[in-house]
mmCIF file of C-alpha atoms in Angstrom:
data_model
loop_
_atom_site.group_PDB
_atom_site.id
_atom_site.type_symbol
_atom_site.label_atom_id
_atom_site.label_comp_id
_atom_site.label_asym_id
_atom_site.label_seq_id
_atom_site.Cartn_x
_atom_site.Cartn_y
_atom_site.Cartn_z
ATOM 1 C CA UNK G 1 -5.208 41.717 64.673
ATOM 2 C CA UNK G 2 -8.741 42.716 63.813
ATOM 3 C CA UNK G 3 -10.065 40.431 66.541
ATOM 4 C CA UNK G 4 -7.819 42.169 69.064
ATOM 5 C CA UNK G 5 -9.102 45.612 68.017
ATOM 6 C CA UNK G 6 -12.674 44.424 68.329
ATOM 7 C CA UNK G 7 -12.015 43.125 71.854
ATOM 8 C CA UNK G 8 -10.424 46.445 72.875
ATOM 9 C CA UNK G 9 -13.382 48.381 71.442
ATOM 10 C CA UNK G 10 -15.802 46.155 73.353
ATOM 11 C CA UNK G 11 -13.868 46.734 76.561
ATOM 12 C CA UNK G 12 -14.041 50.507 76.008
ATOM 13 C CA UNK G 13 -17.778 50.307 75.465
ATOM 14 C CA UNK G 14 -18.182 48.203 78.608
ATOM 15 C CA UNK G 15 -16.269 50.747 80.670
ATOM 16 C CA UNK G 16 -18.385 53.589 79.280
ATOM 17 C CA UNK G 17 -21.523 51.592 79.928
ATOM 18 C CA UNK G 18 -20.396 50.892 83.484
ATOM 19 C CA UNK G 19 -19.988 54.633 84.036
ATOM 20 C CA UNK G 20 -23.517 55.348 82.793
ATOM 21 C CA UNK G 21 -24.881 52.458 84.830
ATOM 22 C CA UNK G 22 -23.253 53.872 87.944
ATOM 23 C CA UNK G 23 -25.040 57.169 87.332
ATOM 24 C CA UNK G 24 -28.292 55.254 86.999
ATOM 25 C CA UNK G 25 -27.624 53.128 90.067
ATOM 26 C CA UNK G 26 -27.008 56.025 92.418
ATOM 27 C CA UNK G 27 -29.979 57.889 90.921
ATOM 28 C CA UNK G 28 -28.003 61.050 90.136
ATOM 29 C CA UNK G 29 -27.852 62.831 86.793
ATOM 30 C CA UNK G 30 -25.532 65.788 86.315
ATOM 31 C CA UNK G 31 -26.857 68.132 83.631
ATOM 32 C CA UNK G 32 -23.295 68.668 82.417
ATOM 33 C CA UNK G 33 -23.109 64.977 81.503
ATOM 34 C CA UNK G 34 -25.769 65.755 78.883
ATOM 35 C CA UNK G 35 -23.933 68.727 77.432
ATOM 36 C CA UNK G 36 -24.993 71.649 79.636
ATOM 37 C CA UNK G 37 -22.191 74.199 80.039
ATOM 38 C CA UNK G 38 -23.486 76.672 82.629
ATOM 39 C CA UNK G 39 -21.188 79.502 81.529
ATOM 40 C CA UNK G 40 -23.922 82.115 81.122
ATOM 41 C CA UNK G 41 -23.214 82.306 77.381
ATOM 42 C CA UNK G 42 -24.212 78.928 75.932
ATOM 43 C CA UNK G 43 -27.819 77.948 75.234
ATOM 44 C CA UNK G 44 -28.262 74.915 77.499
ATOM 45 C CA UNK G 45 -31.933 74.280 76.692
ATOM 46 C CA UNK G 46 -31.475 71.031 74.745
ATOM 47 C CA UNK G 47 -29.049 69.590 77.283
ATOM 48 C CA UNK G 48 -31.346 70.394 80.222
ATOM 49 C CA UNK G 49 -34.377 68.935 78.432
ATOM 50 C CA UNK G 50 -32.424 65.747 77.825
ATOM 51 C CA UNK G 51 -31.231 65.532 81.434
ATOM 52 C CA UNK G 52 -34.776 66.024 82.748
ATOM 53 C CA UNK G 53 -36.134 63.453 80.295
ATOM 54 C CA UNK G 54 -33.694 60.806 81.494
ATOM 55 C CA UNK G 55 -33.985 62.120 85.029
ATOM 56 C CA UNK G 56 -37.516 60.878 85.562
ATOM 57 C CA UNK G 57 -37.475 58.665 88.685
ATOM 58 C CA UNK G 58 -34.014 60.053 89.582
ATOM 59 C CA UNK G 59 -32.228 63.175 90.819
ATOM 60 C CA UNK G 60 -31.130 65.880 88.382
ATOM 61 C CA UNK G 61 -28.275 68.037 89.652
ATOM 62 C CA UNK G 62 -27.131 71.481 88.452
ATOM 63 C CA UNK G 63 -23.536 72.278 89.483
ATOM 64 C CA UNK G 64 -22.598 75.892 90.152
ATOM 65 C CA UNK G 65 -23.101 78.072 87.081
ATOM 66 C CA UNK G 66 -25.566 80.096 85.020
ATOM 67 C CA UNK G 67 -27.570 77.989 82.559
ATOM 68 C CA UNK G 68 -29.311 79.819 79.726
ATOM 69 C CA UNK G 69 -32.589 78.503 78.344
ATOM 70 C CA UNK G 70 -34.723 79.690 75.456
ATOM 71 C CA UNK G 71 -37.707 77.354 75.807
ATOM 72 C CA UNK G 72 -39.815 75.594 78.439
ATOM 73 C CA UNK G 73 -38.268 72.612 80.243
ATOM 74 C CA UNK G 74 -40.453 69.966 81.879
ATOM 75 C CA UNK G 75 -40.069 68.130 85.190
ATOM 76 C CA UNK G 76 -42.043 64.882 85.448
ATOM 77 C CA UNK G 77 -42.937 62.330 88.099
ATOM 78 C CA UNK G 78 -40.697 60.937 90.831
ATOM 79 C CA UNK G 79 -37.967 63.468 90.154
ATOM 80 C CA UNK G 80 -35.776 65.586 92.389
ATOM 81 C CA UNK G 81 -34.187 68.684 90.839
ATOM 82 C CA UNK G 82 -31.678 70.798 92.700
ATOM 83 C CA UNK G 83 -28.562 72.894 92.309
ATOM 84 C CA UNK G 84 -25.569 74.315 94.086
ATOM 85 C CA UNK G 85 -25.293 78.059 93.404
ATOM 86 C CA UNK G 86 -27.021 77.350 90.106
ATOM 87 C CA UNK G 87 -29.022 79.924 88.151
ATOM 88 C CA UNK G 88 -31.365 78.965 85.307
ATOM 89 C CA UNK G 89 -31.787 82.148 83.290
ATOM 90 C CA UNK G 90 -34.011 83.057 80.357
ATOM 91 C CA UNK G 91 -32.137 84.089 77.219
ATOM 92 C CA UNK G 92 -35.125 84.662 74.912
ATOM 93 C CA UNK G 93 -38.847 85.498 75.176
ATOM 94 C CA UNK G 94 -41.058 82.647 76.354
ATOM 95 C CA UNK G 95 -44.123 81.480 78.261
ATOM 96 C CA UNK G 96 -43.073 79.425 81.311
ATOM 97 C CA UNK G 97 -39.536 78.357 82.202
ATOM 98 C CA UNK G 98 -40.379 75.181 84.186
ATOM 99 C CA UNK G 99 -43.457 73.064 83.508
ATOM 100 C CA UNK G 100 -44.232 70.665 86.383
ATOM 101 C CA UNK G 101 -46.367 67.598 85.764
ATOM 102 C CA UNK G 102 -46.690 64.371 87.731
ATOM 103 C CA UNK G 103 -46.442 62.907 91.206
ATOM 104 C CA UNK G 104 -43.686 63.029 93.807
ATOM 105 C CA UNK G 105 -41.583 65.931 92.583
ATOM 106 C CA UNK G 106 -39.078 67.847 94.729
ATOM 107 C CA UNK G 107 -37.390 71.021 93.455
ATOM 108 C CA UNK G 108 -34.981 72.931 95.694
ATOM 109 C CA UNK G 109 -31.956 75.203 95.907
ATOM 110 C CA UNK G 110 -32.211 76.892 92.516
ATOM 111 C CA UNK G 111 -32.506 80.434 91.196
ATOM 112 C CA UNK G 112 -34.896 80.857 88.268
ATOM 113 C CA UNK G 113 -34.367 84.182 86.517
ATOM 114 C CA UNK G 114 -36.863 85.256 83.858
ATOM 115 C CA UNK G 115 -34.645 88.069 82.633
ATOM 116 C CA UNK G 116 -37.816 90.180 82.275
ATOM 117 C CA UNK G 117 -38.410 88.369 79.001
ATOM 118 C CA UNK G 118 -40.081 85.139 80.158
ATOM 119 C CA UNK G 119 -43.666 85.481 81.333
ATOM 120 C CA UNK G 120 -43.623 82.870 84.114
ATOM 121 C CA UNK G 121 -41.224 80.920 86.264
ATOM 122 C CA UNK G 122 -43.104 77.693 87.037
ATOM 123 C CA UNK G 123 -46.450 76.267 85.964
ATOM 124 C CA UNK G 124 -47.917 73.321 87.902
ATOM 125 C CA UNK G 125 -50.154 71.373 85.540
ATOM 126 C CA UNK G 126 -53.468 69.631 86.205
ATOM 127 C CA UNK G 127 -52.698 66.183 87.660
ATOM 128 C CA UNK G 128 -49.649 67.195 89.699
ATOM 129 C CA UNK G 129 -49.524 65.980 93.316
ATOM 130 C CA UNK G 130 -47.110 65.525 96.197
ATOM 131 C CA UNK G 131 -44.941 68.425 95.085
ATOM 132 C CA UNK G 132 -42.381 70.298 97.197
ATOM 133 C CA UNK G 133 -40.655 73.485 96.058
ATOM 134 C CA UNK G 134 -38.188 74.670 98.692
ATOM 135 C CA UNK G 135 -35.456 77.316 98.900
ATOM 136 C CA UNK G 136 -36.005 78.465 95.325
ATOM 137 C CA UNK G 137 -35.661 82.063 94.159
ATOM 138 C CA UNK G 138 -37.874 83.205 91.277
ATOM 139 C CA UNK G 139 -37.168 86.658 89.931
ATOM 140 C CA UNK G 140 -37.617 89.097 87.030
ATOM 141 C CA UNK G 141 -40.760 87.986 85.200
ATOM 142 C CA UNK G 142 -42.591 90.268 82.809
ATOM 143 C CA UNK G 143 -44.345 90.341 79.464
ATOM 144 C CA UNK G 144 -42.101 89.658 76.475
ATOM 145 C CA UNK G 145 -41.939 92.494 73.968
ATOM 146 C CA UNK G 146 -43.125 91.949 70.386
ATOM 147 C CA UNK G 147 -44.813 88.649 71.235
ATOM 148 C CA UNK G 148 -48.372 87.283 71.507
ATOM 149 C CA UNK G 149 -47.516 86.955 75.222
ATOM 150 C CA UNK G 150 -47.069 90.712 75.578
ATOM 151 C CA UNK G 151 -50.662 91.070 76.830
ATOM 152 C CA UNK G 152 -50.651 87.996 79.130
ATOM 153 C CA UNK G 153 -50.240 88.079 82.898
ATOM 154 C CA UNK G 154 -46.719 87.698 84.332
ATOM 155 C CA UNK G 155 -46.610 85.207 87.231
ATOM 156 C CA UNK G 156 -43.721 83.710 89.175
ATOM 157 C CA UNK G 157 -45.641 80.516 90.075
ATOM 158 C CA UNK G 158 -48.859 79.416 88.345
ATOM 159 C CA UNK G 159 -50.842 76.562 89.948
ATOM 160 C CA UNK G 160 -53.597 75.301 87.663
ATOM 161 C CA UNK G 161 -56.663 73.297 88.648
ATOM 162 C CA UNK G 162 -56.304 69.661 89.706
ATOM 163 C CA UNK G 163 -53.101 70.133 91.692
ATOM 164 C CA UNK G 164 -52.979 68.415 95.102
ATOM 165 C CA UNK G 165 -50.710 68.258 98.162
ATOM 166 C CA UNK G 166 -48.171 71.012 97.524
ATOM 167 C CA UNK G 167 -45.647 72.639 99.854
ATOM 168 C CA UNK G 168 -43.948 75.912 98.922
ATOM 169 C CA UNK G 169 -41.348 76.754 101.550
ATOM 170 C CA UNK G 170 -38.478 79.190 101.839
ATOM 171 C CA UNK G 171 -39.172 80.825 98.485
ATOM 172 C CA UNK G 172 -37.991 84.256 97.401
ATOM 173 C CA UNK G 173 -40.326 85.696 94.781
ATOM 174 C CA UNK G 174 -39.538 89.183 93.546
ATOM 175 C CA UNK G 175 -39.737 91.553 90.608
ATOM 176 C CA UNK G 176 -42.859 90.398 88.768
ATOM 177 C CA UNK G 177 -44.160 93.353 86.812
ATOM 178 C CA UNK G 178 -46.738 93.933 84.085
ATOM 179 C CA UNK G 179 -45.600 96.391 81.434
ATOM 180 C CA UNK G 180 -48.743 96.111 79.301
ATOM 181 C CA UNK G 181 -52.494 95.843 79.775
ATOM 182 C CA UNK G 182 -53.698 92.216 80.080
ATOM 183 C CA UNK G 183 -56.128 92.538 77.186
ATOM 184 C CA UNK G 184 -55.912 88.855 76.259
ATOM 185 C CA UNK G 185 -58.372 88.023 79.054
ATOM 186 C CA UNK G 186 -60.530 91.069 78.582
ATOM 187 C CA UNK G 187 -59.041 93.178 81.370
ATOM 188 C CA UNK G 188 -58.221 96.791 80.702
ATOM 189 C CA UNK G 189 -55.483 97.174 83.264
ATOM 190 C CA UNK G 190 -52.064 95.778 84.131
ATOM 191 C CA UNK G 191 -52.023 92.521 86.119
ATOM 192 C CA UNK G 192 -49.161 90.649 87.808
ATOM 193 C CA UNK G 193 -49.051 87.834 90.377
ATOM 194 C CA UNK G 194 -46.369 86.399 92.616
ATOM 195 C CA UNK G 195 -48.284 83.125 93.068
ATOM 196 C CA UNK G 196 -51.584 82.432 91.285
ATOM 197 C CA UNK G 197 -53.694 79.405 92.248
ATOM 198 C CA UNK G 198 -56.512 79.245 89.707
ATOM 199 C CA UNK G 199 -57.896 76.856 87.072
ATOM 200 C CA UNK G 200 -56.617 77.362 83.543
ATOM 201 C CA UNK G 201 -59.907 75.923 82.215
ATOM 202 C CA UNK G 202 -63.359 75.875 83.781
ATOM 203 C CA UNK G 203 -63.392 72.080 83.434
ATOM 204 C CA UNK G 204 -60.359 71.575 85.676
ATOM 205 C CA UNK G 205 -61.040 70.148 89.167
ATOM 206 C CA UNK G 206 -60.327 72.058 92.362
ATOM 207 C CA UNK G 207 -56.741 72.315 93.582
ATOM 208 C CA UNK G 208 -56.401 71.378 97.255
ATOM 209 C CA UNK G 209 -54.080 71.185 100.231
ATOM 210 C CA UNK G 210 -51.515 73.788 99.245
ATOM 211 C CA UNK G 211 -49.256 75.420 101.839
ATOM 212 C CA UNK G 212 -47.134 78.520 101.258
ATOM 213 C CA UNK G 213 -44.837 79.272 104.173
ATOM 214 C CA UNK G 214 -41.627 80.943 105.357
ATOM 215 C CA UNK G 215 -41.278 82.806 102.054
ATOM 216 C CA UNK G 216 -40.588 86.368 100.902
ATOM 217 C CA UNK G 217 -42.827 87.873 98.223
ATOM 218 C CA UNK G 218 -41.890 91.356 97.065
ATOM 219 C CA UNK G 219 -42.021 93.831 94.186
ATOM 220 C CA UNK G 220 -45.184 92.638 92.452
ATOM 221 C CA UNK G 221 -46.745 95.426 90.408
ATOM 222 C CA UNK G 222 -47.967 97.836 89.322
ATOM 223 C CA UNK G 223 -50.646 99.318 91.575
ATOM 224 C CA UNK G 224 -53.324 98.594 88.932
ATOM 225 C CA UNK G 225 -53.423 94.918 89.985
ATOM 226 C CA UNK G 226 -50.097 93.684 91.341
ATOM 227 C CA UNK G 227 -50.803 91.070 94.043
ATOM 228 C CA UNK G 228 -48.461 88.781 95.971
ATOM 229 C CA UNK G 229 -50.707 85.695 96.252
ATOM 230 C CA UNK G 230 -54.078 85.205 94.542
ATOM 231 C CA UNK G 231 -56.406 82.221 95.043
ATOM 232 C CA UNK G 232 -59.408 82.359 92.715
ATOM 233 C CA UNK G 233 -61.782 80.545 90.397
ATOM 234 C CA UNK G 234 -62.694 77.459 92.498
ATOM 235 C CA UNK G 235 -66.168 76.867 93.932
ATOM 236 C CA UNK G 236 -65.186 74.218 96.514
ATOM 237 C CA UNK G 237 -62.918 74.676 99.529
ATOM 238 C CA UNK G 238 -59.287 74.724 98.457
ATOM 239 C CA UNK G 239 -57.626 74.175 101.871
ATOM 240 C CA UNK G 240 -54.882 76.665 101.087
ATOM 241 C CA UNK G 241 -52.732 77.799 104.018
ATOM 242 C CA UNK G 242 -50.625 80.964 103.757
ATOM 243 C CA UNK G 243 -48.480 81.253 106.866
ATOM 244 C CA UNK G 244 -45.266 82.750 108.258
ATOM 245 C CA UNK G 245 -44.499 84.708 105.076
ATOM 246 C CA UNK G 246 -43.171 88.239 104.563
ATOM 247 C CA UNK G 247 -44.723 90.574 101.990
ATOM 248 C CA UNK G 248 -43.039 93.799 100.865
ATOM 249 C CA UNK G 249 -43.668 96.154 97.942
ATOM 250 C CA UNK G 250 -46.742 94.333 96.677
ATOM 251 C CA UNK G 251 -48.226 97.279 94.842
ATOM 252 C CA UNK G 252 -51.971 96.600 95.183
ATOM 253 C CA UNK G 253 -52.373 93.748 97.691
ATOM 254 C CA UNK G 254 -50.344 91.118 99.463
ATOM 255 C CA UNK G 255 -53.133 88.498 99.368
ATOM 256 C CA UNK G 256 -56.380 88.234 97.385
ATOM 257 C CA UNK G 257 -58.854 85.438 98.176
ATOM 258 C CA UNK G 258 -61.576 84.597 95.651
ATOM 259 C CA UNK G 259 -61.991 80.889 96.445
ATOM 260 C CA UNK G 260 -63.372 79.404 99.673
ATOM 261 C CA UNK G 261 -61.356 77.625 102.326
ATOM 262 C CA UNK G 262 -58.204 79.706 102.934
ATOM 263 C CA UNK G 263 -56.224 80.270 106.141
ATOM 264 C CA UNK G 264 -53.950 83.312 106.411
ATOM 265 C CA UNK G 265 -51.891 83.193 109.607
ATOM 266 C CA UNK G 266 -48.720 84.617 111.173
ATOM 267 C CA UNK G 267 -47.671 86.652 108.133
ATOM 268 C CA UNK G 268 -45.831 89.990 108.100
ATOM 269 C CA UNK G 269 -47.366 92.369 105.560
ATOM 270 C CA UNK G 270 -45.634 95.694 105.058
ATOM 271 C CA UNK G 271 -46.953 98.653 103.088
ATOM 272 C CA UNK G 272 -43.700 99.900 101.574
ATOM 273 C CA UNK G 273 -45.159 102.934 99.763
ATOM 274 C CA UNK G 274 -45.844 106.486 100.819
ATOM 275 C CA UNK G 275 -47.170 108.744 98.060
ATOM 276 C CA UNK G 276 -44.935 107.003 95.504
ATOM 277 C CA UNK G 277 -47.191 104.176 94.272
ATOM 278 C CA UNK G 278 -49.498 105.238 91.452
ATOM 279 C CA UNK G 279 -52.028 103.700 89.084
ATOM 280 C CA UNK G 280 -51.150 103.417 85.406
ATOM 281 C CA UNK G 281 -54.611 102.692 84.005
ATOM 282 C CA UNK G 282 -56.972 103.851 86.777
ATOM 283 C CA UNK G 283 -57.635 107.400 87.853
ATOM 284 C CA UNK G 284 -55.258 108.156 90.687
ATOM 285 C CA UNK G 285 -56.833 109.548 93.873
ATOM 286 C CA UNK G 286 -53.679 109.722 96.021
ATOM 287 C CA UNK G 287 -55.859 108.842 98.998
ATOM 288 C CA UNK G 288 -54.125 105.555 99.742
ATOM 289 C CA UNK G 289 -50.829 103.842 98.917
ATOM 290 C CA UNK G 290 -52.095 100.223 98.696
ATOM 291 C CA UNK G 291 -55.644 99.022 98.206
ATOM 292 C CA UNK G 292 -55.330 96.435 100.979
ATOM 293 C CA UNK G 293 -53.048 93.983 102.672
ATOM 294 C CA UNK G 294 -55.671 91.224 102.420
ATOM 295 C CA UNK G 295 -58.846 91.212 100.301
ATOM 296 C CA UNK G 296 -61.511 88.574 100.931
ATOM 297 C CA UNK G 297 -64.228 87.793 98.390
ATOM 298 C CA UNK G 298 -65.248 84.245 99.353
ATOM 299 C CA UNK G 299 -66.484 81.993 102.172
ATOM 300 C CA UNK G 300 -64.730 80.056 104.931
ATOM 301 C CA UNK G 301 -61.692 82.265 105.452
ATOM 302 C CA UNK G 302 -59.585 82.668 108.599
ATOM 303 C CA UNK G 303 -57.200 85.594 109.081
ATOM 304 C CA UNK G 304 -55.345 85.139 112.348
ATOM 305 C CA UNK G 305 -52.315 86.617 114.109
ATOM 306 C CA UNK G 306 -50.890 88.547 111.195
ATOM 307 C CA UNK G 307 -48.935 91.798 111.520
ATOM 308 C CA UNK G 308 -50.001 94.431 108.986
ATOM 309 C CA UNK G 309 -48.195 97.775 109.003
ATOM 310 C CA UNK G 310 -45.996 100.015 106.884
ATOM 311 C CA UNK G 311 -44.972 103.534 106.005
ATOM 312 C CA UNK G 312 -48.111 104.190 103.960
ATOM 313 C CA UNK G 313 -51.901 103.995 104.093
ATOM 314 C CA UNK G 314 -54.299 101.277 102.976
ATOM 315 C CA UNK G 315 -57.751 101.934 101.585
ATOM 316 C CA UNK G 316 -58.623 99.165 104.036
ATOM 317 C CA UNK G 317 -55.900 97.007 105.522
ATOM 318 C CA UNK G 318 -58.319 94.070 105.551
ATOM 319 C CA UNK G 319 -61.055 94.449 102.961
ATOM 320 C CA UNK G 320 -63.876 91.908 103.221
ATOM 321 C CA UNK G 321 -65.843 92.503 100.040
ATOM 322 C CA UNK G 322 -67.828 89.260 100.025
ATOM 323 C CA UNK G 323 -67.814 86.019 101.931
ATOM 324 C CA UNK G 324 -69.654 84.220 104.717
ATOM 325 C CA UNK G 325 -68.046 82.463 107.661
ATOM 326 C CA UNK G 326 -65.063 84.804 107.869
ATOM 327 C CA UNK G 327 -63.017 85.095 111.061
ATOM 328 C CA UNK G 328 -60.480 87.877 111.703
ATOM 329 C CA UNK G 329 -58.757 87.452 115.056
ATOM 330 C CA UNK G 330 -55.586 88.296 116.925
ATOM 331 C CA UNK G 331 -54.118 90.545 114.218
ATOM 332 C CA UNK G 332 -52.060 93.700 114.740
ATOM 333 C CA UNK G 333 -53.095 96.164 112.034
ATOM 334 C CA UNK G 334 -52.016 99.767 111.459
ATOM 335 C CA UNK G 335 -52.023 102.441 108.819
ATOM 336 C CA UNK G 336 -49.157 104.918 108.931
ATOM 337 C CA UNK G 337 -51.588 107.640 109.991
ATOM 338 C CA UNK G 338 -55.277 108.333 110.220
ATOM 339 C CA UNK G 339 -56.870 109.443 106.957
ATOM 340 C CA UNK G 340 -60.417 110.285 105.810
ATOM 341 C CA UNK G 341 -60.067 107.579 103.130
ATOM 342 C CA UNK G 342 -58.432 104.794 105.170
ATOM 343 C CA UNK G 343 -60.225 102.130 107.190
ATOM 344 C CA UNK G 344 -58.459 99.523 109.247
ATOM 345 C CA UNK G 345 -61.035 96.780 108.537
ATOM 346 C CA UNK G 346 -63.924 97.172 106.100
ATOM 347 C CA UNK G 347 -66.864 94.881 105.359
ATOM 348 C CA UNK G 348 -67.975 96.049 101.948
ATOM 349 C CA UNK G 349 -70.559 95.065 99.374
ATOM 350 C CA UNK G 350 -69.441 92.216 97.149
ATOM 351 C CA UNK G 351 -67.832 92.846 93.780
ATOM 352 C CA UNK G 352 -70.817 90.987 92.284
ATOM 353 C CA UNK G 353 -73.272 93.351 93.985
ATOM 354 C CA UNK G 354 -74.070 91.104 96.960
ATOM 355 C CA UNK G 355 -74.894 93.315 99.943
ATOM 356 C CA UNK G 356 -75.693 90.828 102.704
ATOM 357 C CA UNK G 357 -73.447 88.269 104.425
ATOM 358 C CA UNK G 358 -73.551 86.038 107.455
ATOM 359 C CA UNK G 359 -71.292 84.927 110.289
ATOM 360 C CA UNK G 360 -68.394 87.359 110.274
ATOM 361 C CA UNK G 361 -66.312 87.539 113.443
ATOM 362 C CA UNK G 362 -63.757 90.291 114.176
ATOM 363 C CA UNK G 363 -62.228 89.692 117.580
ATOM 364 C CA UNK G 364 -59.143 90.507 119.653
ATOM 365 C CA UNK G 365 -57.394 92.622 117.027
ATOM 366 C CA UNK G 366 -55.248 95.703 117.587
ATOM 367 C CA UNK G 367 -56.542 98.397 115.192
ATOM 368 C CA UNK G 368 -54.659 101.652 114.719
ATOM 369 C CA UNK G 369 -54.944 104.770 112.547
ATOM 370 C CA UNK G 370 -57.973 104.991 110.305
ATOM 371 C CA UNK G 371 -61.270 106.677 109.630
ATOM 372 C CA UNK G 372 -63.022 103.679 111.159
ATOM 373 C CA UNK G 373 -61.540 100.849 113.125
ATOM 374 C CA UNK G 374 -64.228 98.659 111.540
ATOM 375 C CA UNK G 375 -66.347 100.036 108.713
ATOM 376 C CA UNK G 376 -69.431 97.899 108.064
ATOM 377 C CA UNK G 377 -70.950 98.895 104.733
ATOM 378 C CA UNK G 378 -72.775 95.657 103.867
ATOM 379 C CA UNK G 379 -75.484 93.987 105.880
ATOM 380 C CA UNK G 380 -74.172 91.179 108.095
ATOM 381 C CA UNK G 381 -76.197 88.651 110.066
ATOM 382 C CA UNK G 382 -74.341 87.119 113.007
ATOM 383 C CA UNK G 383 -71.708 89.844 113.166
ATOM 384 C CA UNK G 384 -69.402 89.517 116.171
ATOM 385 C CA UNK G 385 -67.180 92.432 117.192
ATOM 386 C CA UNK G 386 -65.426 91.939 120.510
ATOM 387 C CA UNK G 387 -62.107 92.280 122.285
ATOM 388 C CA UNK G 388 -60.636 94.663 119.712
ATOM 389 C CA UNK G 389 -58.462 97.613 120.782
ATOM 390 C CA UNK G 390 -58.474 100.942 118.950
ATOM 391 C CA UNK G 391 -55.975 103.767 118.646
ATOM 392 C CA UNK G 392 -55.994 106.784 116.352
ATOM 393 C CA UNK G 393 -59.365 106.090 114.723
ATOM 394 C CA UNK G 394 -62.093 108.678 114.264
ATOM 395 C CA UNK G 395 -64.776 106.140 115.154
ATOM 396 C CA UNK G 396 -64.481 102.616 116.442
ATOM 397 C CA UNK G 397 -67.078 101.339 113.996
ATOM 398 C CA UNK G 398 -69.457 102.702 111.388
ATOM 399 C CA UNK G 399 -72.895 104.088 112.193
ATOM 400 C CA UNK G 400 -75.314 101.668 113.802
ATOM 401 C CA UNK G 401 -72.667 99.123 114.741
ATOM 402 C CA UNK G 402 -71.568 98.829 118.346
ATOM 403 C CA UNK G 403 -67.876 98.082 118.821
ATOM 404 C CA UNK G 404 -67.102 96.044 121.912
#
């Protein structure tokens, strides 16, 4: 009799093993098989961590539901992660919801909700390559209250140094807002980023070949320093392409470039503010509603065929405050109305005090409503201004510069 029971038990184990083997054979792991509930009430952190651990080299699937997490979960090499009407939502204060590390990772069709209590949605670590993030919504990131993170910078997507070959496509990034001054890095104002591409340590290598396209980036604030996309901190060309995106309600800028080698093309940038966007930690002048649509501080930048408009005024819609070998061509740029404090394009002195640049070309742009169509404050060798059209500007260009 005992022998018969043992045989039956072995058969049961074999059947169970066959089921697990089938899951391994077809490469699919369902997070619910590891205990995730997805009812919006249960803490699914441990179950999701386990599924992602065993999901390396496979596909991890989130069925429809809301999955609460209270800690960072990590996606590693050769892994696909996706869902079907699945929301991963923060249920406690934390640093980053998804940590990405490794090669050949594909994440798509998920909503990642920080609940305004997690600081960041995704962090791509040094050493990550061949990464695709597609059709993902990242929303509601801010500084946790009563936490050491309360003075850190909220970011939907953080790309550190040493990250290569990345495609971000079809993203919706919205509601990233700094409540507190970012004093942990020595800044005395409030800082938030939709996407930040920047080394976490000075020793990290350059990140390269990153494309951000067909995405919506909105509600990044406040006006102190709330920017949609920021590329900064690298000395070598990054080969970052920002194209075919829509920017709305980015309180200070849509795009800030402080690393060389960036292309900004075919984007729609909308100034959504009119006398209702104010500084929290700077003296408010009420002279402009956004600082700029695009700020350039580095070399080898192309800004082509973008549409920049809105209901409000920019200090300068395109603000070139540093950088050699900069080309601005084929853009349609307009302030809401002409203003004594608003330029359409400005070439300014660098933030580091540099007052002379070389090889800046501004050609074939439509420039409307501003004090100057092109205000050249810094000295520029090899400055080309040609083929631009002007409407509603007090002067085509600043004193001593001939606009053609």
